[in-house]
């Protein structure tokens, strides 16, 4: 990163320290990226993707071979039997909800084993709101087991909470809006082995948002039954204009498809319009954009640590999601951070983000990131709820350099407002 003589010395020094930290991590990050590039390329080749698969369909979308092949490509990448990749999913939360409502039935019990689910799932489950058609409204019960003080799964408590009605264990792989470690694939494998040995009847569902292609294995590779995520995160490669996916056991994916469309229709219908090529292209780009995001997250962690802030994870930590958290400690600093980062965006760099309410969230949210695709966290964004201890969460990034620039502008904005000592 170039050094600007106009920067305060505290920021110049932090940039130098962050670059050294990133340099130390590059060999390991590059090895992961190369393996994932190879995996994605092999999946395209093994499914014989051809030019005519890139053409979209309209109306009912019957007989769309491109849609069917894309499902199989994504299933291969995620180590799953089947996948449902659709532009009709409006978000990762929608994909997760379709899977939960598709598989679960009245009287079933769901146990979240990685703590309280992400904010937008609270109303899906029924932890907030009444009479909106949540799982609770339909007689599906939910319990939570927190991670321990070291961010590990608590198997003794999980065993105590499992009842004869328990149908599914719900796992959030990423940290979400929580100051905790994301769950590594190795930890998910321990959970799978534990469940298969002691509770083989249970379905293991993983919220895979922000985790795809960060490690060289995916949840399907280690025996997870079902997972879901968004295409305007990792697998969209910053190109997919919308959409999400569900992947896993073929019977469970089919139940999810029946919920997305209608019983008897399932995954056999659904127009792909103009986004078919973009889904394929974004998927092919995704190992590159994920790799760049991780490099940027390492830089960000080292940069803000050098400026005296708590960060999570640390720059030296092995990662399994794209999220980098920075604890700012005050509402003023959090707003200044996001407003500064916004200045580094290619779109709406002149816009001033302010806190506001947002569907699915209990607290006010502030979001920064002028993206070509609205809400595309794979392009680079930062956001968080305005609540103690005022933590901002960065996600994605088309390029490491773009992420570096955004963070430097955020720091400069804090400096100019007298919030950086």
mmCIF file of N, CA and C in Angstrom, residues 10-118:
data_model
loop_
_atom_site.group_PDB
_atom_site.id
_atom_site.type_symbol
_atom_site.label_atom_id
_atom_site.label_comp_id
_atom_site.label_asym_id
_atom_site.label_seq_id
_atom_site.Cartn_x
_atom_site.Cartn_y
_atom_site.Cartn_z
ATOM 1 N N UNK A 10 0.300 8.226 13.177
ATOM 2 C CA UNK A 10 -0.319 7.063 13.797
ATOM 3 C C UNK A 10 -0.951 6.146 12.746
ATOM 4 N N UNK A 11 -1.521 6.739 11.696
ATOM 5 C CA UNK A 11 -2.143 5.935 10.641
ATOM 6 C C UNK A 11 -1.078 5.331 9.724
ATOM 7 N N UNK A 12 -0.062 6.108 9.383
ATOM 8 C CA UNK A 12 1.031 5.576 8.548
ATOM 9 C C UNK A 12 1.702 4.389 9.231
ATOM 10 N N UNK A 13 1.945 4.493 10.515
ATOM 11 C CA UNK A 13 2.581 3.393 11.246
ATOM 12 C C UNK A 13 1.684 2.164 11.290
ATOM 13 N N UNK A 14 0.386 2.400 11.447
ATOM 14 C CA UNK A 14 -0.554 1.273 11.485
ATOM 15 C C UNK A 14 -0.616 0.565 10.133
ATOM 16 N N UNK A 15 -0.554 1.331 9.043
ATOM 17 C CA UNK A 15 -0.527 0.732 7.702
ATOM 18 C C UNK A 15 0.708 -0.147 7.549
ATOM 19 N N UNK A 16 1.863 0.342 7.974
ATOM 20 C CA UNK A 16 3.104 -0.441 7.863
ATOM 21 C C UNK A 16 3.004 -1.741 8.656
ATOM 22 N N UNK A 17 2.469 -1.655 9.856
ATOM 23 C CA UNK A 17 2.351 -2.853 10.691
ATOM 24 C C UNK A 17 1.370 -3.849 10.084
ATOM 25 N N UNK A 18 0.274 -3.338 9.531
ATOM 26 C CA UNK A 18 -0.729 -4.221 8.933
ATOM 27 C C UNK A 18 -0.185 -4.920 7.689
ATOM 28 N N UNK A 19 0.604 -4.211 6.903
ATOM 29 C CA UNK A 19 1.179 -4.820 5.702
ATOM 30 C C UNK A 19 2.146 -5.948 6.060
ATOM 31 N N UNK A 20 2.904 -5.762 7.130
ATOM 32 C CA UNK A 20 3.814 -6.822 7.566
ATOM 33 C C UNK A 20 3.041 -8.045 8.040
ATOM 34 N N UNK A 21 1.956 -7.822 8.772
ATOM 35 C CA UNK A 21 1.133 -8.932 9.238
ATOM 36 C C UNK A 21 0.522 -9.696 8.073
ATOM 37 N N UNK A 22 0.058 -8.968 7.067
ATOM 38 C CA UNK A 22 -0.521 -9.617 5.886
ATOM 39 C C UNK A 22 0.533 -10.410 5.127
ATOM 40 N N UNK A 23 1.717 -9.835 4.975
ATOM 41 C CA UNK A 23 2.791 -10.521 4.251
ATOM 42 C C UNK A 23 3.096 -11.880 4.888
ATOM 43 N N UNK A 24 3.080 -11.937 6.211
ATOM 44 C CA UNK A 24 3.365 -13.192 6.909
ATOM 45 C C UNK A 24 2.301 -14.255 6.642
ATOM 46 N N UNK A 25 1.076 -13.821 6.377
ATOM 47 C CA UNK A 25 -0.031 -14.762 6.183
ATOM 48 C C UNK A 25 -0.210 -15.207 4.724
ATOM 49 N N UNK A 26 0.427 -14.508 3.797
ATOM 50 C CA UNK A 26 0.148 -14.738 2.373
ATOM 51 C C UNK A 26 0.388 -16.168 1.897
ATOM 52 N N UNK A 27 1.477 -16.848 2.273
ATOM 53 C CA UNK A 27 1.683 -18.212 1.744
ATOM 54 C C UNK A 27 0.538 -19.161 2.084
ATOM 55 N N UNK A 28 0.072 -19.127 3.329
ATOM 56 C CA UNK A 28 -1.017 -20.021 3.727
ATOM 57 C C UNK A 28 -2.314 -19.656 3.011
ATOM 58 N N UNK A 29 -2.582 -18.368 2.882
ATOM 59 C CA UNK A 29 -3.806 -17.932 2.205
ATOM 60 C C UNK A 29 -3.782 -18.310 0.731
ATOM 61 N N UNK A 30 -2.629 -18.198 0.110
ATOM 62 C CA UNK A 30 -2.511 -18.519 -1.305
ATOM 63 C C UNK A 30 -2.719 -20.010 -1.552
ATOM 64 N N UNK A 31 -2.236 -20.840 -0.646
ATOM 65 C CA UNK A 31 -2.418 -22.286 -0.797
ATOM 66 C C UNK A 31 -3.894 -22.661 -0.768
ATOM 67 N N UNK A 32 -4.642 -22.067 0.174
ATOM 68 C CA UNK A 32 -6.081 -22.326 0.242
ATOM 69 C C UNK A 32 -6.773 -21.852 -1.026
ATOM 70 N N UNK A 33 -6.406 -20.661 -1.501
ATOM 71 C CA UNK A 33 -7.030 -20.110 -2.702
ATOM 72 C C UNK A 33 -6.791 -21.004 -3.911
ATOM 73 N N UNK A 34 -5.582 -21.507 -4.057
ATOM 74 C CA UNK A 34 -5.271 -22.363 -5.205
ATOM 75 C C UNK A 34 -6.083 -23.649 -5.179
ATOM 76 N N UNK A 35 -6.229 -24.243 -4.010
ATOM 77 C CA UNK A 35 -7.011 -25.483 -3.905
ATOM 78 C C UNK A 35 -8.478 -25.234 -4.226
ATOM 79 N N UNK A 36 -8.990 -24.103 -3.784
ATOM 80 C CA UNK A 36 -10.397 -23.809 -4.065
ATOM 81 C C UNK A 36 -10.621 -23.412 -5.523
ATOM 82 N N UNK A 37 -9.667 -22.709 -6.129
ATOM 83 C CA UNK A 37 -9.754 -22.460 -7.570
ATOM 84 C C UNK A 37 -9.841 -23.786 -8.330
ATOM 85 N N UNK A 38 -8.987 -24.720 -7.963
ATOM 86 C CA UNK A 38 -8.971 -26.022 -8.646
ATOM 87 C C UNK A 38 -10.281 -26.759 -8.442
ATOM 88 N N UNK A 39 -10.822 -26.711 -7.220
ATOM 89 C CA UNK A 39 -12.080 -27.408 -6.935
ATOM 90 C C UNK A 39 -13.225 -26.848 -7.769
ATOM 91 N N UNK A 40 -13.309 -25.531 -7.849
ATOM 92 C CA UNK A 40 -14.395 -24.907 -8.613
ATOM 93 C C UNK A 40 -14.240 -25.204 -10.103
ATOM 94 N N UNK A 41 -13.035 -25.096 -10.615
ATOM 95 C CA UNK A 41 -12.802 -25.396 -12.027
ATOM 96 C C UNK A 41 -13.164 -26.838 -12.342
ATOM 97 N N UNK A 42 -12.757 -27.765 -11.478
ATOM 98 C CA UNK A 42 -13.081 -29.178 -11.700
ATOM 99 C C UNK A 42 -14.586 -29.410 -11.714
ATOM 100 N N UNK A 43 -15.317 -28.724 -10.834
ATOM 101 C CA UNK A 43 -16.768 -28.902 -10.791
ATOM 102 C C UNK A 43 -17.410 -28.452 -12.100
ATOM 103 N N UNK A 44 -16.954 -27.333 -12.649
ATOM 104 C CA UNK A 44 -17.460 -26.864 -13.944
ATOM 105 C C UNK A 44 -17.161 -27.893 -15.036
ATOM 106 N N UNK A 45 -15.963 -28.414 -15.035
ATOM 107 C CA UNK A 45 -15.557 -29.352 -16.085
ATOM 108 C C UNK A 45 -16.257 -30.698 -15.948
ATOM 109 N N UNK A 46 -16.396 -31.180 -14.717
ATOM 110 C CA UNK A 46 -17.032 -32.480 -14.502
ATOM 111 C C UNK A 46 -18.514 -32.450 -14.876
ATOM 112 N N UNK A 47 -19.154 -31.304 -14.725
ATOM 113 C CA UNK A 47 -20.559 -31.187 -15.114
ATOM 114 C C UNK A 47 -20.730 -30.709 -16.557
ATOM 115 N N UNK A 48 -19.606 -30.575 -17.267
ATOM 116 C CA UNK A 48 -19.621 -30.245 -18.702
ATOM 117 C C UNK A 48 -20.445 -28.975 -18.980
ATOM 118 N N UNK A 49 -20.147 -27.932 -18.233
ATOM 119 C CA UNK A 49 -20.835 -26.655 -18.446
ATOM 120 C C UNK A 49 -20.541 -26.155 -19.854
ATOM 121 N N UNK A 50 -21.600 -25.795 -20.554
ATOM 122 C CA UNK A 50 -21.481 -25.348 -21.943
ATOM 123 C C UNK A 50 -22.124 -23.970 -22.102
ATOM 124 N N UNK A 51 -21.880 -23.354 -23.255
ATOM 125 C CA UNK A 51 -22.375 -21.988 -23.491
ATOM 126 C C UNK A 51 -23.896 -21.918 -23.378
ATOM 127 N N UNK A 52 -24.604 -22.961 -23.827
ATOM 128 C CA UNK A 52 -26.059 -22.881 -23.801
ATOM 129 C C UNK A 52 -26.615 -22.967 -22.377
ATOM 130 N N UNK A 53 -25.801 -23.437 -21.417
ATOM 131 C CA UNK A 53 -26.247 -23.464 -20.022
ATOM 132 C C UNK A 53 -26.330 -22.058 -19.422
ATOM 133 N N UNK A 54 -25.700 -21.094 -20.077
ATOM 134 C CA UNK A 54 -25.673 -19.732 -19.549
ATOM 135 C C UNK A 54 -26.917 -18.937 -19.907
ATOM 136 N N UNK A 55 -27.772 -19.507 -20.759
ATOM 137 C CA UNK A 55 -28.967 -18.795 -21.213
ATOM 138 C C UNK A 55 -30.110 -18.979 -20.220
ATOM 139 N N UNK A 56 -30.786 -17.907 -19.872
ATOM 140 C CA UNK A 56 -31.878 -17.983 -18.921
ATOM 141 C C UNK A 56 -33.200 -18.337 -19.562
ATOM 142 N N UNK A 57 -34.166 -18.661 -18.726
ATOM 143 C CA UNK A 57 -35.511 -18.980 -19.184
ATOM 144 C C UNK A 57 -36.496 -17.993 -18.565
ATOM 145 N N UNK A 58 -37.713 -17.956 -19.122
ATOM 146 C CA UNK A 58 -38.758 -17.061 -18.642
ATOM 147 C C UNK A 58 -39.962 -17.860 -18.170
ATOM 148 N N UNK A 59 -40.954 -17.160 -17.653
ATOM 149 C CA UNK A 59 -42.209 -17.817 -17.280
ATOM 150 C C UNK A 59 -42.018 -18.911 -16.257
ATOM 151 N N UNK A 60 -42.510 -20.108 -16.594
ATOM 152 C CA UNK A 60 -42.388 -21.239 -15.680
ATOM 153 C C UNK A 60 -40.947 -21.724 -15.547
ATOM 154 N N UNK A 61 -40.140 -21.518 -16.585
ATOM 155 C CA UNK A 61 -38.767 -21.998 -16.541
ATOM 156 C C UNK A 61 -38.652 -23.512 -16.635
ATOM 157 N N UNK A 62 -39.596 -24.140 -17.284
ATOM 158 C CA UNK A 62 -39.555 -25.603 -17.404
ATOM 159 C C UNK A 62 -38.391 -26.048 -18.289
ATOM 160 N N UNK A 63 -37.800 -27.177 -17.957
ATOM 161 C CA UNK A 63 -36.756 -27.772 -18.793
ATOM 162 C C UNK A 63 -35.491 -26.941 -18.881
ATOM 163 N N UNK A 64 -35.151 -26.238 -17.837
ATOM 164 C CA UNK A 64 -33.973 -25.363 -17.840
ATOM 165 C C UNK A 64 -32.740 -26.186 -17.478
ATOM 166 N N UNK A 65 -32.018 -26.653 -18.476
ATOM 167 C CA UNK A 65 -30.847 -27.493 -18.218
ATOM 168 C C UNK A 65 -29.731 -26.707 -17.539
ATOM 169 N N UNK A 66 -29.635 -25.404 -17.837
ATOM 170 C CA UNK A 66 -28.627 -24.584 -17.178
ATOM 171 C C UNK A 66 -28.845 -24.504 -15.682
ATOM 172 N N UNK A 67 -30.100 -24.387 -15.280
ATOM 173 C CA UNK A 67 -30.439 -24.345 -13.858
ATOM 174 C C UNK A 67 -30.090 -25.676 -13.181
ATOM 175 N N UNK A 68 -30.384 -26.772 -13.864
ATOM 176 C CA UNK A 68 -30.112 -28.088 -13.295
ATOM 177 C C UNK A 68 -28.610 -28.346 -13.173
ATOM 178 N N UNK A 69 -27.855 -27.941 -14.176
ATOM 179 C CA UNK A 69 -26.407 -28.136 -14.130
ATOM 180 C C UNK A 69 -25.778 -27.259 -13.054
ATOM 181 N N UNK A 70 -26.265 -26.034 -12.913
ATOM 182 C CA UNK A 70 -25.740 -25.153 -11.874
ATOM 183 C C UNK A 70 -25.959 -25.766 -10.491
ATOM 184 N N UNK A 71 -27.121 -26.354 -10.278
ATOM 185 C CA UNK A 71 -27.376 -27.039 -9.004
ATOM 186 C C UNK A 71 -26.309 -28.102 -8.750
ATOM 187 N N UNK A 72 -25.987 -28.860 -9.781
ATOM 188 C CA UNK A 72 -25.021 -29.949 -9.599
ATOM 189 C C UNK A 72 -23.603 -29.416 -9.390
ATOM 190 N N UNK A 73 -23.265 -28.315 -10.071
ATOM 191 C CA UNK A 73 -21.939 -27.713 -9.883
ATOM 192 C C UNK A 73 -21.769 -27.254 -8.438
ATOM 193 N N UNK A 74 -22.771 -26.551 -7.919
ATOM 194 C CA UNK A 74 -22.702 -26.053 -6.548
ATOM 195 C C UNK A 74 -22.681 -27.218 -5.557
ATOM 196 N N UNK A 75 -23.462 -28.254 -5.830
ATOM 197 C CA UNK A 75 -23.449 -29.423 -4.946
ATOM 198 C C UNK A 75 -22.042 -30.029 -4.871
ATOM 199 N N UNK A 76 -21.367 -30.145 -6.000
ATOM 200 C CA UNK A 76 -19.997 -30.670 -6.004
ATOM 201 C C UNK A 76 -19.073 -29.792 -5.158
ATOM 202 N N UNK A 77 -19.177 -28.487 -5.332
ATOM 203 C CA UNK A 77 -18.290 -27.565 -4.614
ATOM 204 C C UNK A 77 -18.514 -27.661 -3.112
ATOM 205 N N UNK A 78 -19.768 -27.847 -2.702
ATOM 206 C CA UNK A 78 -20.103 -27.874 -1.281
ATOM 207 C C UNK A 78 -20.078 -29.272 -0.684
ATOM 208 N N UNK A 79 -19.695 -30.273 -1.481
ATOM 209 C CA UNK A 79 -19.621 -31.639 -0.976
ATOM 210 C C UNK A 79 -20.973 -32.230 -0.639
ATOM 211 N N UNK A 80 -22.015 -31.806 -1.365
ATOM 212 C CA UNK A 80 -23.388 -32.195 -1.053
ATOM 213 C C UNK A 80 -23.946 -33.142 -2.115
ATOM 214 N N UNK A 81 -24.999 -33.875 -1.749
ATOM 215 C CA UNK A 81 -25.693 -34.725 -2.710
ATOM 216 C C UNK A 81 -26.452 -33.891 -3.734
ATOM 217 N N UNK A 82 -27.015 -32.780 -3.286
ATOM 218 C CA UNK A 82 -27.863 -31.958 -4.159
ATOM 219 C C UNK A 82 -27.800 -30.511 -3.700
ATOM 220 N N UNK A 83 -28.196 -29.624 -4.596
ATOM 221 C CA UNK A 83 -28.271 -28.204 -4.260
ATOM 222 C C UNK A 83 -29.440 -27.570 -4.985
ATOM 223 N N UNK A 84 -29.962 -26.514 -4.394
ATOM 224 C CA UNK A 84 -31.045 -25.709 -4.968
ATOM 225 C C UNK A 84 -30.518 -24.282 -5.025
ATOM 226 N N UNK A 85 -30.137 -23.826 -6.228
ATOM 227 C CA UNK A 85 -29.545 -22.499 -6.408
ATOM 228 C C UNK A 85 -30.560 -21.660 -7.173
ATOM 229 N N UNK A 86 -31.108 -20.642 -6.518
ATOM 230 C CA UNK A 86 -32.218 -19.928 -7.132
ATOM 231 C C UNK A 86 -32.124 -18.418 -6.905
ATOM 232 N N UNK A 87 -32.443 -17.675 -7.946
ATOM 233 C CA UNK A 87 -32.566 -16.233 -7.824
ATOM 234 C C UNK A 87 -33.814 -15.828 -7.066
ATOM 235 N N UNK A 88 -34.753 -16.756 -6.900
ATOM 236 C CA UNK A 88 -35.977 -16.437 -6.167
ATOM 237 C C UNK A 88 -35.735 -16.298 -4.664
ATOM 238 N N UNK A 89 -34.610 -16.793 -4.164
ATOM 239 C CA UNK A 89 -34.236 -16.534 -2.781
ATOM 240 C C UNK A 89 -33.832 -15.062 -2.668
ATOM 241 N N UNK A 90 -34.477 -14.315 -1.798
ATOM 242 C CA UNK A 90 -34.192 -12.884 -1.707
ATOM 243 C C UNK A 90 -33.010 -12.577 -0.800
ATOM 244 N N UNK A 91 -32.589 -13.559 0.000
ATOM 245 C CA UNK A 91 -31.473 -13.358 0.913
ATOM 246 C C UNK A 91 -31.052 -14.699 1.491
ATOM 247 N N UNK A 92 -29.952 -14.682 2.227
ATOM 248 C CA UNK A 92 -29.548 -15.892 2.925
ATOM 249 C C UNK A 92 -30.576 -16.296 3.967
ATOM 250 N N UNK A 93 -31.166 -15.312 4.642
ATOM 251 C CA UNK A 93 -32.201 -15.606 5.638
ATOM 252 C C UNK A 93 -33.387 -16.318 4.985
ATOM 253 N N UNK A 94 -33.755 -15.891 3.777
ATOM 254 C CA UNK A 94 -34.859 -16.535 3.070
ATOM 255 C C UNK A 94 -34.508 -17.989 2.734
ATOM 256 N N UNK A 95 -33.289 -18.228 2.279
ATOM 257 C CA UNK A 95 -32.866 -19.597 1.967
ATOM 258 C C UNK A 95 -32.898 -20.465 3.219
ATOM 259 N N UNK A 96 -32.402 -19.928 4.328
ATOM 260 C CA UNK A 96 -32.416 -20.670 5.586
ATOM 261 C C UNK A 96 -33.851 -20.947 6.016
ATOM 262 N N UNK A 97 -34.705 -19.927 5.937
ATOM 263 C CA UNK A 97 -36.104 -20.097 6.335
ATOM 264 C C UNK A 97 -36.802 -21.149 5.479
ATOM 265 N N UNK A 98 -36.526 -21.146 4.180
ATOM 266 C CA UNK A 98 -37.143 -22.154 3.297
ATOM 267 C C UNK A 98 -36.734 -23.557 3.700
ATOM 268 N N UNK A 99 -35.474 -23.713 4.078
ATOM 269 C CA UNK A 99 -35.004 -25.021 4.514
ATOM 270 C C UNK A 99 -35.655 -25.430 5.831
ATOM 271 N N UNK A 100 -35.735 -24.511 6.783
ATOM 272 C CA UNK A 100 -36.314 -24.833 8.085
ATOM 273 C C UNK A 100 -37.796 -25.173 7.957
ATOM 274 N N UNK A 101 -38.543 -24.322 7.248
ATOM 275 C CA UNK A 101 -39.982 -24.577 7.091
ATOM 276 C C UNK A 101 -40.240 -25.791 6.203
ATOM 277 N N UNK A 102 -39.321 -26.053 5.265
ATOM 278 C CA UNK A 102 -39.508 -27.210 4.402
ATOM 279 C C UNK A 102 -39.319 -28.532 5.108
ATOM 280 N N UNK A 103 -38.403 -28.572 6.059
ATOM 281 C CA UNK A 103 -38.025 -29.832 6.706
ATOM 282 C C UNK A 103 -38.784 -30.067 8.003
ATOM 283 N N UNK A 104 -39.000 -29.012 8.784
ATOM 284 C CA UNK A 104 -39.592 -29.175 10.116
ATOM 285 C C UNK A 104 -41.115 -29.257 10.057
ATOM 286 N N UNK A 105 -41.680 -29.897 11.071
ATOM 287 C CA UNK A 105 -43.123 -30.084 11.167
ATOM 288 C C UNK A 105 -43.606 -29.707 12.567
ATOM 289 N N UNK A 106 -44.910 -29.376 12.721
ATOM 290 C CA UNK A 106 -45.433 -29.029 14.047
ATOM 291 C C UNK A 106 -45.089 -30.092 15.090
ATOM 292 N N UNK A 107 -44.637 -29.612 16.239
ATOM 293 C CA UNK A 107 -44.236 -30.514 17.311
ATOM 294 C C UNK A 107 -42.754 -30.794 17.345
ATOM 295 N N UNK A 108 -42.051 -30.455 16.261
ATOM 296 C CA UNK A 108 -40.601 -30.671 16.239
ATOM 297 C C UNK A 108 -39.895 -29.686 17.163
ATOM 298 N N UNK A 109 -38.726 -30.074 17.599
ATOM 299 C CA UNK A 109 -37.890 -29.245 18.467
ATOM 300 C C UNK A 109 -36.561 -28.999 17.758
ATOM 301 N N UNK A 110 -36.140 -27.714 17.725
ATOM 302 C CA UNK A 110 -34.878 -27.318 17.111
ATOM 303 C C UNK A 110 -33.963 -26.794 18.201
ATOM 304 N N UNK A 111 -32.713 -27.200 18.156
ATOM 305 C CA UNK A 111 -31.746 -26.767 19.150
ATOM 306 C C UNK A 111 -30.602 -26.032 18.468
ATOM 307 N N UNK A 112 -30.468 -24.728 18.780
ATOM 308 C CA UNK A 112 -29.328 -23.949 18.287
ATOM 309 C C UNK A 112 -28.148 -24.224 19.202
ATOM 310 N N UNK A 113 -27.077 -24.793 18.656
ATOM 311 C CA UNK A 113 -25.967 -25.252 19.500
ATOM 312 C C UNK A 113 -24.784 -24.299 19.477
ATOM 313 N N UNK A 114 -24.901 -23.180 18.741
ATOM 314 C CA UNK A 114 -23.795 -22.219 18.675
ATOM 315 C C UNK A 114 -24.208 -20.861 19.226
ATOM 316 N N UNK A 115 -25.148 -20.867 20.157
ATOM 317 C CA UNK A 115 -25.631 -19.634 20.743
ATOM 318 C C UNK A 115 -26.861 -19.107 20.017
ATOM 319 N N UNK A 116 -27.291 -17.925 20.422
ATOM 320 C CA UNK A 116 -28.476 -17.314 19.821
ATOM 321 C C UNK A 116 -28.263 -17.093 18.333
ATOM 322 N N UNK A 117 -29.215 -17.489 17.493
ATOM 323 C CA UNK A 117 -29.056 -17.315 16.046
ATOM 324 C C UNK A 117 -28.911 -15.850 15.651
ATOM 325 N N UNK A 118 -28.429 -15.638 14.453
ATOM 326 C CA UNK A 118 -28.246 -14.301 13.882
ATOM 327 C C UNK A 118 -29.551 -13.514 13.951
#
